[in-house]
């Protein structure tokens, strides 16, 4: 941290951040310097950090730049039941991408057609907007493989979900429960 603090003082970096840190680790970083941002994994399907990291960051003024809010593309609706992850890819490890769980997620996404129509947005935009409107989330880091995907993702920044719709999305994902073992 001392080296990072020196770089910050010299104007060579603007902020110091940590990735996938626990609250105990964040305490250690904060004891050694100024921590501005934390980058945890988070999506509407993987909300584990809501119990500890998000409240910790909110309480200490640390921004959260969540990664994988689209759950490796699953929450865009572009991954169908016929999708087979490439051998050895990270996607093989994700329980929501297993066929039985994927069916449940695809059914959920289909139930949001009225929301995407009402907001004139894509599923990706709806999910990104819902993600950044969750308590404690300040930013979302979204992957894109094409310019069109990047532009679509950026369009989520213009979307403000009504409280009732945000609550519905939250209830819907909570009703999914945990992924089923396969």
mmCIF file of C-alpha atoms in Angstrom:
data_model
loop_
_atom_site.group_PDB
_atom_site.id
_atom_site.type_symbol
_atom_site.label_atom_id
_atom_site.label_comp_id
_atom_site.label_asym_id
_atom_site.label_seq_id
_atom_site.Cartn_x
_atom_site.Cartn_y
_atom_site.Cartn_z
ATOM 1 C CA UNK A 1 0.000 0.000 0.000
ATOM 2 C CA UNK A 2 2.857 2.391 0.724
ATOM 3 C CA UNK A 3 4.017 2.168 -2.883
ATOM 4 C CA UNK A 4 0.477 2.774 -4.148
ATOM 5 C CA UNK A 5 0.043 5.723 -1.783
ATOM 6 C CA UNK A 6 3.298 7.191 -3.108
ATOM 7 C CA UNK A 7 2.108 6.802 -6.716
ATOM 8 C CA UNK A 8 -1.161 8.481 -5.787
ATOM 9 C CA UNK A 9 0.640 11.377 -4.069
ATOM 10 C CA UNK A 10 2.782 11.805 -7.187
ATOM 11 C CA UNK A 11 -0.356 11.980 -9.355
ATOM 12 C CA UNK A 12 0.566 8.841 -11.276
ATOM 13 C CA UNK A 13 -2.595 7.037 -10.195
ATOM 14 C CA UNK A 14 -5.934 8.495 -9.129
ATOM 15 C CA UNK A 15 -7.200 5.841 -6.783
ATOM 16 C CA UNK A 16 -6.311 2.611 -5.028
ATOM 17 C CA UNK A 17 -8.563 -0.406 -5.284
ATOM 18 C CA UNK A 18 -8.851 -4.026 -4.284
ATOM 19 C CA UNK A 19 -10.391 -6.956 -6.122
ATOM 20 C CA UNK A 20 -12.429 -9.803 -4.627
ATOM 21 C CA UNK A 21 -11.500 -8.780 -1.087
ATOM 22 C CA UNK A 22 -13.241 -9.797 2.118
ATOM 23 C CA UNK A 23 -14.172 -7.209 4.754
ATOM 24 C CA UNK A 24 -11.213 -8.396 6.858
ATOM 25 C CA UNK A 25 -8.860 -7.789 3.932
ATOM 26 C CA UNK A 26 -10.452 -4.407 3.294
ATOM 27 C CA UNK A 27 -9.781 -3.536 6.942
ATOM 28 C CA UNK A 28 -6.112 -4.396 6.430
ATOM 29 C CA UNK A 29 -5.886 -2.292 3.260
ATOM 30 C CA UNK A 30 -7.607 0.647 4.929
ATOM 31 C CA UNK A 31 -5.273 0.411 7.929
ATOM 32 C CA UNK A 32 -2.336 0.796 5.540
ATOM 33 C CA UNK A 33 -3.743 3.533 3.297
ATOM 34 C CA UNK A 34 -6.695 4.990 1.465
ATOM 35 C CA UNK A 35 -8.869 2.521 -0.405
ATOM 36 C CA UNK A 36 -11.235 4.066 -2.957
ATOM 37 C CA UNK A 37 -12.771 1.105 -4.748
ATOM 38 C CA UNK A 38 -13.448 -2.597 -4.380
ATOM 39 C CA UNK A 39 -14.076 -4.864 -7.373
ATOM 40 C CA UNK A 40 -16.115 -7.918 -6.324
ATOM 41 C CA UNK A 41 -17.975 -10.446 -8.454
ATOM 42 C CA UNK A 42 -21.710 -9.754 -8.389
ATOM 43 C CA UNK A 43 -24.787 -10.373 -10.469
ATOM 44 C CA UNK A 44 -28.484 -10.638 -9.802
ATOM 45 C CA UNK A 45 -27.886 -14.403 -9.698
ATOM 46 C CA UNK A 46 -24.789 -14.251 -7.474
ATOM 47 C CA UNK A 47 -25.582 -11.874 -4.634
ATOM 48 C CA UNK A 48 -23.325 -13.332 -1.932
ATOM 49 C CA UNK A 49 -21.507 -10.039 -1.299
ATOM 50 C CA UNK A 50 -24.740 -8.354 -0.217
ATOM 51 C CA UNK A 51 -24.268 -9.790 3.258
ATOM 52 C CA UNK A 52 -20.827 -8.347 3.910
ATOM 53 C CA UNK A 53 -18.808 -6.598 1.189
ATOM 54 C CA UNK A 54 -21.496 -4.211 -0.106
ATOM 55 C CA UNK A 55 -22.531 -2.958 3.346
ATOM 56 C CA UNK A 56 -18.877 -2.651 4.374
ATOM 57 C CA UNK A 57 -18.012 -0.578 1.321
ATOM 58 C CA UNK A 58 -21.084 1.625 1.729
ATOM 59 C CA UNK A 59 -20.268 2.228 5.393
ATOM 60 C CA UNK A 60 -16.670 3.203 4.594
ATOM 61 C CA UNK A 61 -17.240 5.277 1.458
ATOM 62 C CA UNK A 62 -15.626 2.721 -0.846
ATOM 63 C CA UNK A 63 -17.038 2.519 -4.365
ATOM 64 C CA UNK A 64 -17.933 -0.922 -5.700
ATOM 65 C CA UNK A 65 -17.127 -1.793 -9.295
ATOM 66 C CA UNK A 66 -18.891 -5.136 -9.629
ATOM 67 C CA UNK A 67 -17.769 -7.498 -12.355
ATOM 68 C CA UNK A 68 -19.737 -10.140 -14.238
ATOM 69 C CA UNK A 69 -23.152 -8.507 -13.756
ATOM 70 C CA UNK A 70 -24.376 -10.249 -16.907
ATOM 71 C CA UNK A 71 -23.285 -13.628 -15.504
ATOM 72 C CA UNK A 72 -20.915 -14.375 -18.394
ATOM 73 C CA UNK A 73 -23.613 -13.443 -20.939
ATOM 74 C CA UNK A 74 -26.384 -15.621 -19.510
ATOM 75 C CA UNK A 75 -28.428 -12.623 -18.355
ATOM 76 C CA UNK A 76 -28.380 -11.074 -21.819
ATOM 77 C CA UNK A 77 -30.743 -13.752 -23.113
ATOM 78 C CA UNK A 78 -28.289 -14.532 -25.908
ATOM 79 C CA UNK A 79 -27.207 -17.862 -24.434
ATOM 80 C CA UNK A 80 -29.806 -20.486 -25.249
ATOM 81 C CA UNK A 81 -30.286 -24.059 -24.137
ATOM 82 C CA UNK A 82 -28.145 -25.287 -27.035
ATOM 83 C CA UNK A 83 -25.068 -23.370 -25.828
ATOM 84 C CA UNK A 84 -22.023 -25.484 -24.947
ATOM 85 C CA UNK A 85 -19.203 -23.665 -23.126
ATOM 86 C CA UNK A 86 -15.800 -24.063 -24.760
ATOM 87 C CA UNK A 87 -13.705 -26.816 -23.157
ATOM 88 C CA UNK A 88 -11.727 -25.546 -20.192
ATOM 89 C CA UNK A 89 -13.532 -22.204 -20.053
ATOM 90 C CA UNK A 90 -14.582 -20.483 -16.846
ATOM 91 C CA UNK A 91 -18.191 -20.879 -17.931
ATOM 92 C CA UNK A 92 -17.959 -24.627 -17.206
ATOM 93 C CA UNK A 93 -17.645 -23.755 -13.520
ATOM 94 C CA UNK A 94 -20.765 -21.593 -13.315
ATOM 95 C CA UNK A 95 -23.747 -23.466 -11.894
ATOM 96 C CA UNK A 96 -26.293 -21.175 -13.538
ATOM 97 C CA UNK A 97 -24.952 -22.173 -16.962
ATOM 98 C CA UNK A 98 -25.718 -25.849 -16.369
ATOM 99 C CA UNK A 99 -28.653 -26.856 -18.629
ATOM 100 C CA UNK A 100 -31.299 -27.317 -15.904
ATOM 101 C CA UNK A 101 -30.427 -24.048 -14.222
ATOM 102 C CA UNK A 102 -30.117 -22.271 -17.556
ATOM 103 C CA UNK A 103 -33.710 -23.245 -18.386
ATOM 104 C CA UNK A 104 -34.876 -21.609 -15.162
ATOM 105 C CA UNK A 105 -32.966 -18.424 -15.928
ATOM 106 C CA UNK A 106 -34.233 -18.307 -19.511
ATOM 107 C CA UNK A 107 -37.811 -18.646 -18.230
ATOM 108 C CA UNK A 108 -37.151 -15.797 -15.818
ATOM 109 C CA UNK A 109 -35.756 -13.600 -18.584
ATOM 110 C CA UNK A 110 -38.765 -14.381 -20.789
ATOM 111 C CA UNK A 111 -41.031 -13.192 -17.957
ATOM 112 C CA UNK A 112 -39.380 -9.754 -18.191
ATOM 113 C CA UNK A 113 -40.440 -9.134 -21.816
ATOM 114 C CA UNK A 114 -43.031 -6.652 -20.596
ATOM 115 C CA UNK A 115 -40.278 -4.744 -18.787
ATOM 116 C CA UNK A 116 -37.955 -4.623 -21.795
ATOM 117 C CA UNK A 117 -40.884 -3.534 -23.970
ATOM 118 C CA UNK A 118 -42.013 -0.920 -21.460
ATOM 119 C CA UNK A 119 -38.550 0.575 -21.125
ATOM 120 C CA UNK A 120 -37.701 -0.001 -24.805
ATOM 121 C CA UNK A 121 -34.467 -1.673 -23.755
ATOM 122 C CA UNK A 122 -32.568 -4.907 -24.202
ATOM 123 C CA UNK A 123 -32.355 -7.578 -21.507
ATOM 124 C CA UNK A 124 -28.722 -6.658 -20.971
ATOM 125 C CA UNK A 125 -29.671 -3.029 -20.358
ATOM 126 C CA UNK A 126 -32.450 -4.022 -17.952
ATOM 127 C CA UNK A 127 -30.130 -6.314 -15.982
ATOM 128 C CA UNK A 128 -27.277 -3.800 -15.849
ATOM 129 C CA UNK A 129 -29.641 -1.038 -14.703
ATOM 130 C CA UNK A 130 -31.166 -3.320 -12.054
ATOM 131 C CA UNK A 131 -27.678 -4.300 -10.904
ATOM 132 C CA UNK A 132 -26.368 -0.770 -10.411
ATOM 133 C CA UNK A 133 -29.585 0.163 -8.632
ATOM 134 C CA UNK A 134 -28.996 -2.477 -5.934
ATOM 135 C CA UNK A 135 -28.001 -1.070 -2.529
ATOM 136 C CA UNK A 136 -24.252 -0.603 -2.258
ATOM 137 C CA UNK A 137 -23.456 -1.124 -5.954
ATOM 138 C CA UNK A 138 -21.912 1.983 -7.496
ATOM 139 C CA UNK A 139 -20.554 0.747 -10.845
ATOM 140 C CA UNK A 140 -20.817 -2.301 -13.093
ATOM 141 C CA UNK A 141 -18.017 -3.663 -15.245
ATOM 142 C CA UNK A 142 -19.618 -5.337 -18.250
ATOM 143 C CA UNK A 143 -17.811 -7.354 -20.858
ATOM 144 C CA UNK A 144 -18.493 -6.903 -24.546
ATOM 145 C CA UNK A 145 -17.141 -8.740 -27.562
ATOM 146 C CA UNK A 146 -18.393 -6.281 -30.175
ATOM 147 C CA UNK A 147 -18.913 -2.548 -30.534
ATOM 148 C CA UNK A 148 -22.667 -3.185 -30.705
ATOM 149 C CA UNK A 149 -22.588 -5.000 -27.351
ATOM 150 C CA UNK A 150 -20.544 -2.217 -25.763
ATOM 151 C CA UNK A 151 -22.987 0.413 -27.034
ATOM 152 C CA UNK A 152 -25.950 -1.650 -25.860
ATOM 153 C CA UNK A 153 -24.403 -2.051 -22.407
ATOM 154 C CA UNK A 154 -23.700 1.681 -22.219
ATOM 155 C CA UNK A 155 -27.372 2.368 -22.930
ATOM 156 C CA UNK A 156 -28.192 0.950 -19.502
ATOM 157 C CA UNK A 157 -26.804 4.155 -18.039
ATOM 158 C CA UNK A 158 -29.872 6.020 -19.303
ATOM 159 C CA UNK A 159 -32.298 3.585 -17.700
ATOM 160 C CA UNK A 160 -33.850 4.383 -14.329
ATOM 161 C CA UNK A 161 -36.142 1.611 -13.164
ATOM 162 C CA UNK A 162 -39.298 2.408 -11.250
ATOM 163 C CA UNK A 163 -39.165 1.202 -7.647
ATOM 164 C CA UNK A 164 -41.954 -1.305 -8.255
ATOM 165 C CA UNK A 165 -40.187 -2.804 -11.258
ATOM 166 C CA UNK A 166 -36.899 -2.972 -9.413
ATOM 167 C CA UNK A 167 -38.655 -4.737 -6.529
ATOM 168 C CA UNK A 168 -40.265 -7.168 -8.994
ATOM 169 C CA UNK A 169 -36.916 -8.013 -10.567
ATOM 170 C CA UNK A 170 -35.476 -8.567 -7.113
ATOM 171 C CA UNK A 171 -38.371 -10.834 -6.057
ATOM 172 C CA UNK A 172 -38.101 -12.799 -9.299
ATOM 173 C CA UNK A 173 -34.383 -13.527 -8.913
ATOM 174 C CA UNK A 174 -34.786 -14.345 -5.228
ATOM 175 C CA UNK A 175 -37.602 -16.771 -6.122
ATOM 176 C CA UNK A 176 -35.113 -18.716 -8.272
ATOM 177 C CA UNK A 177 -33.240 -19.614 -5.112
ATOM 178 C CA UNK A 178 -29.885 -21.267 -5.418
ATOM 179 C CA UNK A 179 -28.795 -23.092 -8.566
ATOM 180 C CA UNK A 180 -29.732 -26.747 -8.588
ATOM 181 C CA UNK A 181 -26.826 -29.236 -8.426
ATOM 182 C CA UNK A 182 -26.306 -31.099 -11.672
#
